[in-house]
PDB file of C-alpha atoms in Angstrom:
ATOM      1  CA  UNK C   1     -37.187 -32.499 -15.233  1.00 42.00           C
ATOM      2  CA  UNK C   2     -33.591 -31.102 -14.929  1.00 50.00           C
ATOM      3  CA  UNK C   3     -33.460 -29.400 -18.318  1.00 82.00           C
ATOM      4  CA  UNK C   4     -34.773 -25.972 -19.082  1.00 91.00           C
ATOM      5  CA  UNK C   5     -37.503 -25.947 -21.642  1.00 96.00           C
ATOM      6  CA  UNK C   6     -37.080 -23.656 -24.545  1.00 96.00           C
ATOM      7  CA  UNK C   7     -38.937 -20.429 -24.774  1.00 97.00           C
ATOM      8  CA  UNK C   8     -40.719 -19.341 -27.879  1.00 98.00           C
ATOM      9  CA  UNK C   9     -41.306 -15.468 -27.785  1.00 98.00           C
ATOM     10  CA  UNK C  10     -43.547 -13.947 -30.411  1.00 98.00           C
ATOM     11  CA  UNK C  11     -43.280 -10.305 -31.217  1.00 98.00           C
ATOM     12  CA  UNK C  12     -45.099  -7.924 -33.647  1.00 97.00           C
ATOM     13  CA  UNK C  13     -47.706  -5.278 -33.867  1.00 96.00           C
ATOM     14  CA  UNK C  14     -51.065  -5.572 -32.000  1.00 94.00           C
ATOM     15  CA  UNK C  15     -53.397  -7.505 -34.320  1.00 94.00           C
ATOM     16  CA  UNK C  16     -50.375  -9.121 -36.220  1.00 96.00           C
ATOM     17  CA  UNK C  17     -51.522 -12.640 -35.425  1.00 96.00           C
ATOM     18  CA  UNK C  18     -49.178 -13.569 -32.629  1.00 97.00           C
ATOM     19  CA  UNK C  19     -51.743 -15.087 -30.395  1.00 96.00           C
ATOM     20  CA  UNK C  20     -53.348 -16.998 -33.366  1.00 96.00           C
ATOM     21  CA  UNK C  21     -50.010 -18.615 -34.195  1.00 98.00           C
ATOM     22  CA  UNK C  22     -49.065 -19.101 -30.451  1.00 98.00           C
ATOM     23  CA  UNK C  23     -52.487 -20.852 -29.754  1.00 98.00           C
ATOM     24  CA  UNK C  24     -51.906 -23.245 -32.765  1.00 98.00           C
ATOM     25  CA  UNK C  25     -48.422 -23.905 -31.612  1.00 98.00           C
ATOM     26  CA  UNK C  26     -49.786 -24.696 -28.234  1.00 98.00           C
ATOM     27  CA  UNK C  27     -52.273 -27.137 -29.776  1.00 97.00           C
ATOM     28  CA  UNK C  28     -49.521 -28.914 -31.700  1.00 95.00           C
ATOM     29  CA  UNK C  29     -47.193 -29.175 -28.679  1.00 96.00           C
ATOM     30  CA  UNK C  30     -50.105 -30.538 -26.532  1.00 95.00           C
ATOM     31  CA  UNK C  31     -50.869 -33.202 -29.256  1.00 94.00           C
ATOM     32  CA  UNK C  32     -47.316 -34.357 -28.759  1.00 90.00           C
ATOM     33  CA  UNK C  33     -47.614 -34.486 -24.956  1.00 93.00           C
ATOM     34  CA  UNK C  34     -45.347 -31.400 -24.519  1.00 95.00           C
ATOM     35  CA  UNK C  35     -46.288 -29.365 -21.493  1.00 96.00           C
ATOM     36  CA  UNK C  36     -46.588 -25.742 -22.740  1.00 97.00           C
ATOM     37  CA  UNK C  37     -48.344 -22.518 -21.795  1.00 97.00           C
ATOM     38  CA  UNK C  38     -49.278 -19.430 -23.662  1.00 97.00           C
ATOM     39  CA  UNK C  39     -48.492 -16.222 -21.987  1.00 96.00           C
ATOM     40  CA  UNK C  40     -50.716 -13.779 -23.953  1.00 93.00           C
ATOM     41  CA  UNK C  41     -50.015  -9.986 -23.574  1.00 88.00           C
ATOM     42  CA  UNK C  42     -53.613  -9.208 -23.227  1.00 86.00           C
ATOM     43  CA  UNK C  43     -54.307 -11.948 -20.547  1.00 89.00           C
ATOM     44  CA  UNK C  44     -51.169 -10.679 -18.563  1.00 89.00           C
ATOM     45  CA  UNK C  45     -52.330  -7.047 -18.747  1.00 84.00           C
ATOM     46  CA  UNK C  46     -55.575  -8.040 -17.360  1.00 85.00           C
ATOM     47  CA  UNK C  47     -54.126  -9.803 -14.402  1.00 89.00           C
ATOM     48  CA  UNK C  48     -50.502  -9.942 -13.388  1.00 90.00           C
ATOM     49  CA  UNK C  49     -49.840  -6.574 -15.021  1.00 82.00           C
ATOM     50  CA  UNK C  50     -53.108  -4.827 -14.655  1.00 84.00           C
ATOM     51  CA  UNK C  51     -51.365  -1.941 -12.665  1.00 87.00           C
ATOM     52  CA  UNK C  52     -49.387  -0.995 -15.718  1.00 84.00           C
ATOM     53  CA  UNK C  53     -50.098   1.466 -18.508  1.00 79.00           C
ATOM     54  CA  UNK C  54     -48.379   1.997 -21.853  1.00 80.00           C
ATOM     55  CA  UNK C  55     -45.489   4.383 -20.969  1.00 82.00           C
ATOM     56  CA  UNK C  56     -42.047   3.061 -22.002  1.00 84.00           C
ATOM     57  CA  UNK C  57     -41.412   2.454 -18.323  1.00 89.00           C
ATOM     58  CA  UNK C  58     -44.672   0.404 -17.828  1.00 89.00           C
ATOM     59  CA  UNK C  59     -43.950  -1.520 -21.024  1.00 88.00           C
ATOM     60  CA  UNK C  60     -40.620  -2.517 -19.813  1.00 90.00           C
ATOM     61  CA  UNK C  61     -41.941  -3.559 -16.376  1.00 93.00           C
ATOM     62  CA  UNK C  62     -44.710  -5.540 -18.152  1.00 91.00           C
ATOM     63  CA  UNK C  63     -42.084  -7.390 -20.211  1.00 93.00           C
ATOM     64  CA  UNK C  64     -39.802  -7.824 -17.079  1.00 94.00           C
ATOM     65  CA  UNK C  65     -42.624  -9.680 -15.372  1.00 96.00           C
ATOM     66  CA  UNK C  66     -43.388 -11.618 -18.450  1.00 96.00           C
ATOM     67  CA  UNK C  67     -39.879 -12.791 -18.983  1.00 96.00           C
ATOM     68  CA  UNK C  68     -39.487 -13.862 -15.361  1.00 96.00           C
ATOM     69  CA  UNK C  69     -42.718 -15.886 -15.496  1.00 97.00           C
ATOM     70  CA  UNK C  70     -41.546 -17.474 -18.775  1.00 97.00           C
ATOM     71  CA  UNK C  71     -38.241 -18.451 -17.086  1.00 97.00           C
ATOM     72  CA  UNK C  72     -40.128 -20.050 -14.180  1.00 97.00           C
ATOM     73  CA  UNK C  73     -42.266 -22.037 -16.522  1.00 97.00           C
ATOM     74  CA  UNK C  74     -39.114 -22.988 -18.461  1.00 97.00           C
ATOM     75  CA  UNK C  75     -37.406 -24.302 -15.289  1.00 95.00           C
ATOM     76  CA  UNK C  76     -40.445 -26.243 -14.507  1.00 95.00           C
ATOM     77  CA  UNK C  77     -40.205 -28.073 -17.845  1.00 95.00           C
ATOM     78  CA  UNK C  78     -43.106 -26.200 -19.415  1.00 96.00           C
ATOM     79  CA  UNK C  79     -42.502 -24.457 -22.760  1.00 97.00           C
ATOM     80  CA  UNK C  80     -43.332 -20.884 -22.346  1.00 98.00           C
ATOM     81  CA  UNK C  81     -44.986 -19.469 -25.571  1.00 98.00           C
ATOM     82  CA  UNK C  82     -44.950 -15.699 -25.101  1.00 98.00           C
ATOM     83  CA  UNK C  83     -47.118 -13.557 -27.294  1.00 97.00           C
ATOM     84  CA  UNK C  84     -46.494  -9.893 -26.601  1.00 96.00           C
ATOM     85  CA  UNK C  85     -45.807  -6.867 -28.778  1.00 94.00           C
ATOM     86  CA  UNK C  86     -42.431  -6.531 -27.338  1.00 95.00           C
ATOM     87  CA  UNK C  87     -41.569  -3.363 -29.268  1.00 93.00           C
ATOM     88  CA  UNK C  88     -38.034  -2.791 -28.044  1.00 93.00           C
ATOM     89  CA  UNK C  89     -34.971  -4.815 -28.981  1.00 95.00           C
ATOM     90  CA  UNK C  90     -33.453  -4.285 -25.602  1.00 94.00           C
ATOM     91  CA  UNK C  91     -36.367  -6.031 -23.861  1.00 94.00           C
ATOM     92  CA  UNK C  92     -36.166  -8.844 -26.341  1.00 96.00           C
ATOM     93  CA  UNK C  93     -32.498  -9.301 -25.666  1.00 96.00           C
ATOM     94  CA  UNK C  94     -33.032  -9.241 -21.896  1.00 96.00           C
ATOM     95  CA  UNK C  95     -35.554 -12.156 -22.389  1.00 96.00           C
ATOM     96  CA  UNK C  96     -33.052 -14.016 -24.513  1.00 96.00           C
ATOM     97  CA  UNK C  97     -30.336 -13.612 -21.913  1.00 96.00           C
ATOM     98  CA  UNK C  98     -32.350 -15.495 -19.220  1.00 95.00           C
ATOM     99  CA  UNK C  99     -32.117 -18.770 -21.329  1.00 96.00           C
ATOM    100  CA  UNK C 100     -29.255 -20.951 -22.216  1.00 93.00           C
ATOM    101  CA  UNK C 101     -27.717 -20.579 -25.581  1.00 92.00           C
ATOM    102  CA  UNK C 102     -30.263 -21.908 -28.245  1.00 91.00           C
ATOM    103  CA  UNK C 103     -32.953 -22.114 -25.601  1.00 94.00           C
ATOM    104  CA  UNK C 104     -34.824 -19.011 -26.674  1.00 96.00           C
ATOM    105  CA  UNK C 105     -36.449 -18.402 -30.222  1.00 97.00           C
ATOM    106  CA  UNK C 106     -37.688 -15.180 -31.318  1.00 97.00           C
ATOM    107  CA  UNK C 107     -40.617 -15.399 -33.757  1.00 98.00           C
ATOM    108  CA  UNK C 108     -41.343 -12.025 -35.468  1.00 98.00           C
ATOM    109  CA  UNK C 109     -44.832 -12.044 -36.897  1.00 98.00           C
ATOM    110  CA  UNK C 110     -44.289  -9.289 -39.387  1.00 97.00           C
ATOM    111  CA  UNK C 111     -47.726  -8.105 -40.489  1.00 96.00           C
ATOM    112  CA  UNK C 112     -47.679  -4.632 -42.054  1.00 95.00           C
ATOM    113  CA  UNK C 113     -49.013  -1.964 -39.636  1.00 95.00           C
ATOM    114  CA  UNK C 114     -51.796  -0.902 -42.225  1.00 95.00           C
ATOM    115  CA  UNK C 115     -53.077  -4.522 -42.094  1.00 95.00           C
ATOM    116  CA  UNK C 116     -53.015  -4.564 -38.285  1.00 94.00           C
ATOM    117  CA  UNK C 117     -54.872  -1.325 -38.218  1.00 94.00           C
ATOM    118  CA  UNK C 118     -57.493  -2.655 -40.752  1.00 93.00           C
ATOM    119  CA  UNK C 119     -57.980  -5.697 -38.485  1.00 93.00           C
ATOM    120  CA  UNK C 120     -58.008  -3.694 -35.274  1.00 89.00           C
ATOM    121  CA  UNK C 121     -59.535  -6.688 -33.244  1.00 85.00           C
ATOM    122  CA  UNK C 122     -59.692  -4.914 -29.944  1.00 87.00           C
ATOM    123  CA  UNK C 123     -60.350  -1.339 -31.263  1.00 89.00           C
ATOM    124  CA  UNK C 124     -56.903  -0.199 -29.913  1.00 90.00           C
ATOM    125  CA  UNK C 125     -55.731   1.451 -33.158  1.00 94.00           C
ATOM    126  CA  UNK C 126     -59.087   3.401 -33.386  1.00 92.00           C
ATOM    127  CA  UNK C 127     -58.675   4.589 -29.760  1.00 91.00           C
ATOM    128  CA  UNK C 128     -55.109   5.461 -30.237  1.00 91.00           C
ATOM    129  CA  UNK C 129     -55.739   7.437 -33.458  1.00 90.00           C
ATOM    130  CA  UNK C 130     -58.319   9.406 -31.549  1.00 91.00           C
ATOM    131  CA  UNK C 131     -55.853  10.184 -28.721  1.00 89.00           C
ATOM    132  CA  UNK C 132     -57.830   8.100 -26.216  1.00 90.00           C
ATOM    133  CA  UNK C 133     -54.970   5.670 -25.887  1.00 86.00           C
ATOM    134  CA  UNK C 134     -51.420   7.234 -25.433  1.00 86.00           C
ATOM    135  CA  UNK C 135     -48.195   5.648 -26.283  1.00 86.00           C
ATOM    136  CA  UNK C 136     -49.509   2.867 -28.433  1.00 89.00           C
ATOM    137  CA  UNK C 137     -47.157   0.945 -30.520  1.00 91.00           C
ATOM    138  CA  UNK C 138     -47.353   1.886 -34.267  1.00 89.00           C
ATOM    139  CA  UNK C 139     -49.266   5.183 -33.612  1.00 91.00           C
ATOM    140  CA  UNK C 140     -47.243   7.265 -31.162  1.00 88.00           C
ATOM    141  CA  UNK C 141     -44.693   4.734 -29.863  1.00 89.00           C
ATOM    142  CA  UNK C 142     -42.136   2.988 -31.932  1.00 92.00           C
ATOM    143  CA  UNK C 143     -41.709  -0.629 -32.784  1.00 94.00           C
ATOM    144  CA  UNK C 144     -38.177  -1.814 -33.350  1.00 95.00           C
ATOM    145  CA  UNK C 145     -38.282  -4.631 -35.889  1.00 96.00           C
ATOM    146  CA  UNK C 146     -35.893  -7.538 -34.716  1.00 96.00           C
ATOM    147  CA  UNK C 147     -32.776  -8.122 -36.805  1.00 91.00           C
ATOM    148  CA  UNK C 148     -32.214 -11.546 -35.091  1.00 86.00           C
ATOM    149  CA  UNK C 149     -35.418 -13.622 -35.282  1.00 96.00           C
ATOM    150  CA  UNK C 150     -35.169 -17.471 -35.473  1.00 96.00           C
ATOM    151  CA  UNK C 151     -38.503 -17.444 -37.305  1.00 96.00           C
ATOM    152  CA  UNK C 152     -39.729 -14.518 -39.500  1.00 96.00           C
ATOM    153  CA  UNK C 153     -43.513 -14.959 -40.184  1.00 97.00           C
ATOM    154  CA  UNK C 154     -44.509 -12.865 -43.318  1.00 95.00           C
ATOM    155  CA  UNK C 155     -47.254 -13.905 -45.744  1.00 91.00           C
ATOM    156  CA  UNK C 156     -47.656 -17.383 -44.202  1.00 94.00           C
ATOM    157  CA  UNK C 157     -50.702 -19.110 -42.892  1.00 95.00           C
ATOM    158  CA  UNK C 158     -50.846 -19.810 -39.193  1.00 96.00           C
ATOM    159  CA  UNK C 159     -50.279 -23.507 -39.994  1.00 97.00           C
ATOM    160  CA  UNK C 160     -47.162 -22.736 -42.172  1.00 97.00           C
ATOM    161  CA  UNK C 161     -45.840 -20.510 -39.374  1.00 97.00           C
ATOM    162  CA  UNK C 162     -46.230 -23.232 -36.758  1.00 97.00           C
ATOM    163  CA  UNK C 163     -44.562 -25.649 -39.069  1.00 96.00           C
ATOM    164  CA  UNK C 164     -41.525 -23.357 -39.522  1.00 96.00           C
ATOM    165  CA  UNK C 165     -41.504 -22.832 -35.637  1.00 97.00           C
ATOM    166  CA  UNK C 166     -41.430 -26.576 -35.148  1.00 96.00           C
ATOM    167  CA  UNK C 167     -38.207 -26.904 -37.048  1.00 94.00           C
ATOM    168  CA  UNK C 168     -36.252 -24.871 -34.450  1.00 93.00           C
ATOM    169  CA  UNK C 169     -33.537 -27.222 -33.242  1.00 90.00           C
ATOM    170  CA  UNK C 170     -33.977 -26.589 -29.515  1.00 90.00           C
ATOM    171  CA  UNK C 171     -37.777 -27.246 -29.857  1.00 91.00           C
ATOM    172  CA  UNK C 172     -37.145 -30.401 -31.957  1.00 92.00           C
ATOM    173  CA  UNK C 173     -34.704 -31.607 -29.351  1.00 90.00           C
ATOM    174  CA  UNK C 174     -37.126 -30.916 -26.541  1.00 92.00           C
ATOM    175  CA  UNK C 175     -39.981 -32.680 -28.233  1.00 91.00           C
ATOM    176  CA  UNK C 176     -37.706 -35.775 -28.995  1.00 91.00           C
ATOM    177  CA  UNK C 177     -36.146 -35.928 -25.475  1.00 90.00           C
ATOM    178  CA  UNK C 178     -38.829 -34.615 -22.973  1.00 88.00           C
ATOM    179  CA  UNK C 179     -42.326 -35.188 -24.516  1.00 87.00           C
ATOM    180  CA  UNK C 180     -44.690 -38.150 -25.128  1.00 72.00           C
TER     181      UNK C 180
END
């Protein structure tokens, strides 16, 4: 394939539902014979980025590695579906800059911090609140909410969120021209 596949990049707090929606999107794309791959922040941190902590410098390096991997997948004709907290606008803009105009879509899974803390699926907020995990987003490290997201997921079911994502023109074009 000569064209670059679009990148779908999810951001939001830990526990917001990024991986849930990303996985459902992957299933929908696979059902349409669209090669895609989910780059999940937790999975990347357990392998490719297992030498990194949560300092601002380590977070930036984690996202640098992630965006380079997403670009490689995209150039291979595989839709990268990235599900990472991505707390800083600068890092999200750097990711966007690697893709052609319209070839990157940011999906902001905007779940309130209190709800994410209530869910706390990995016990991270509990550890951070007790001081056992330093520089955790939402506790003692900031999250810069995006002002430029192609899809803003708020109070939607995962299926509704995927439906909205599938309306992104670059993704619709890719499905129509490069899948099946």
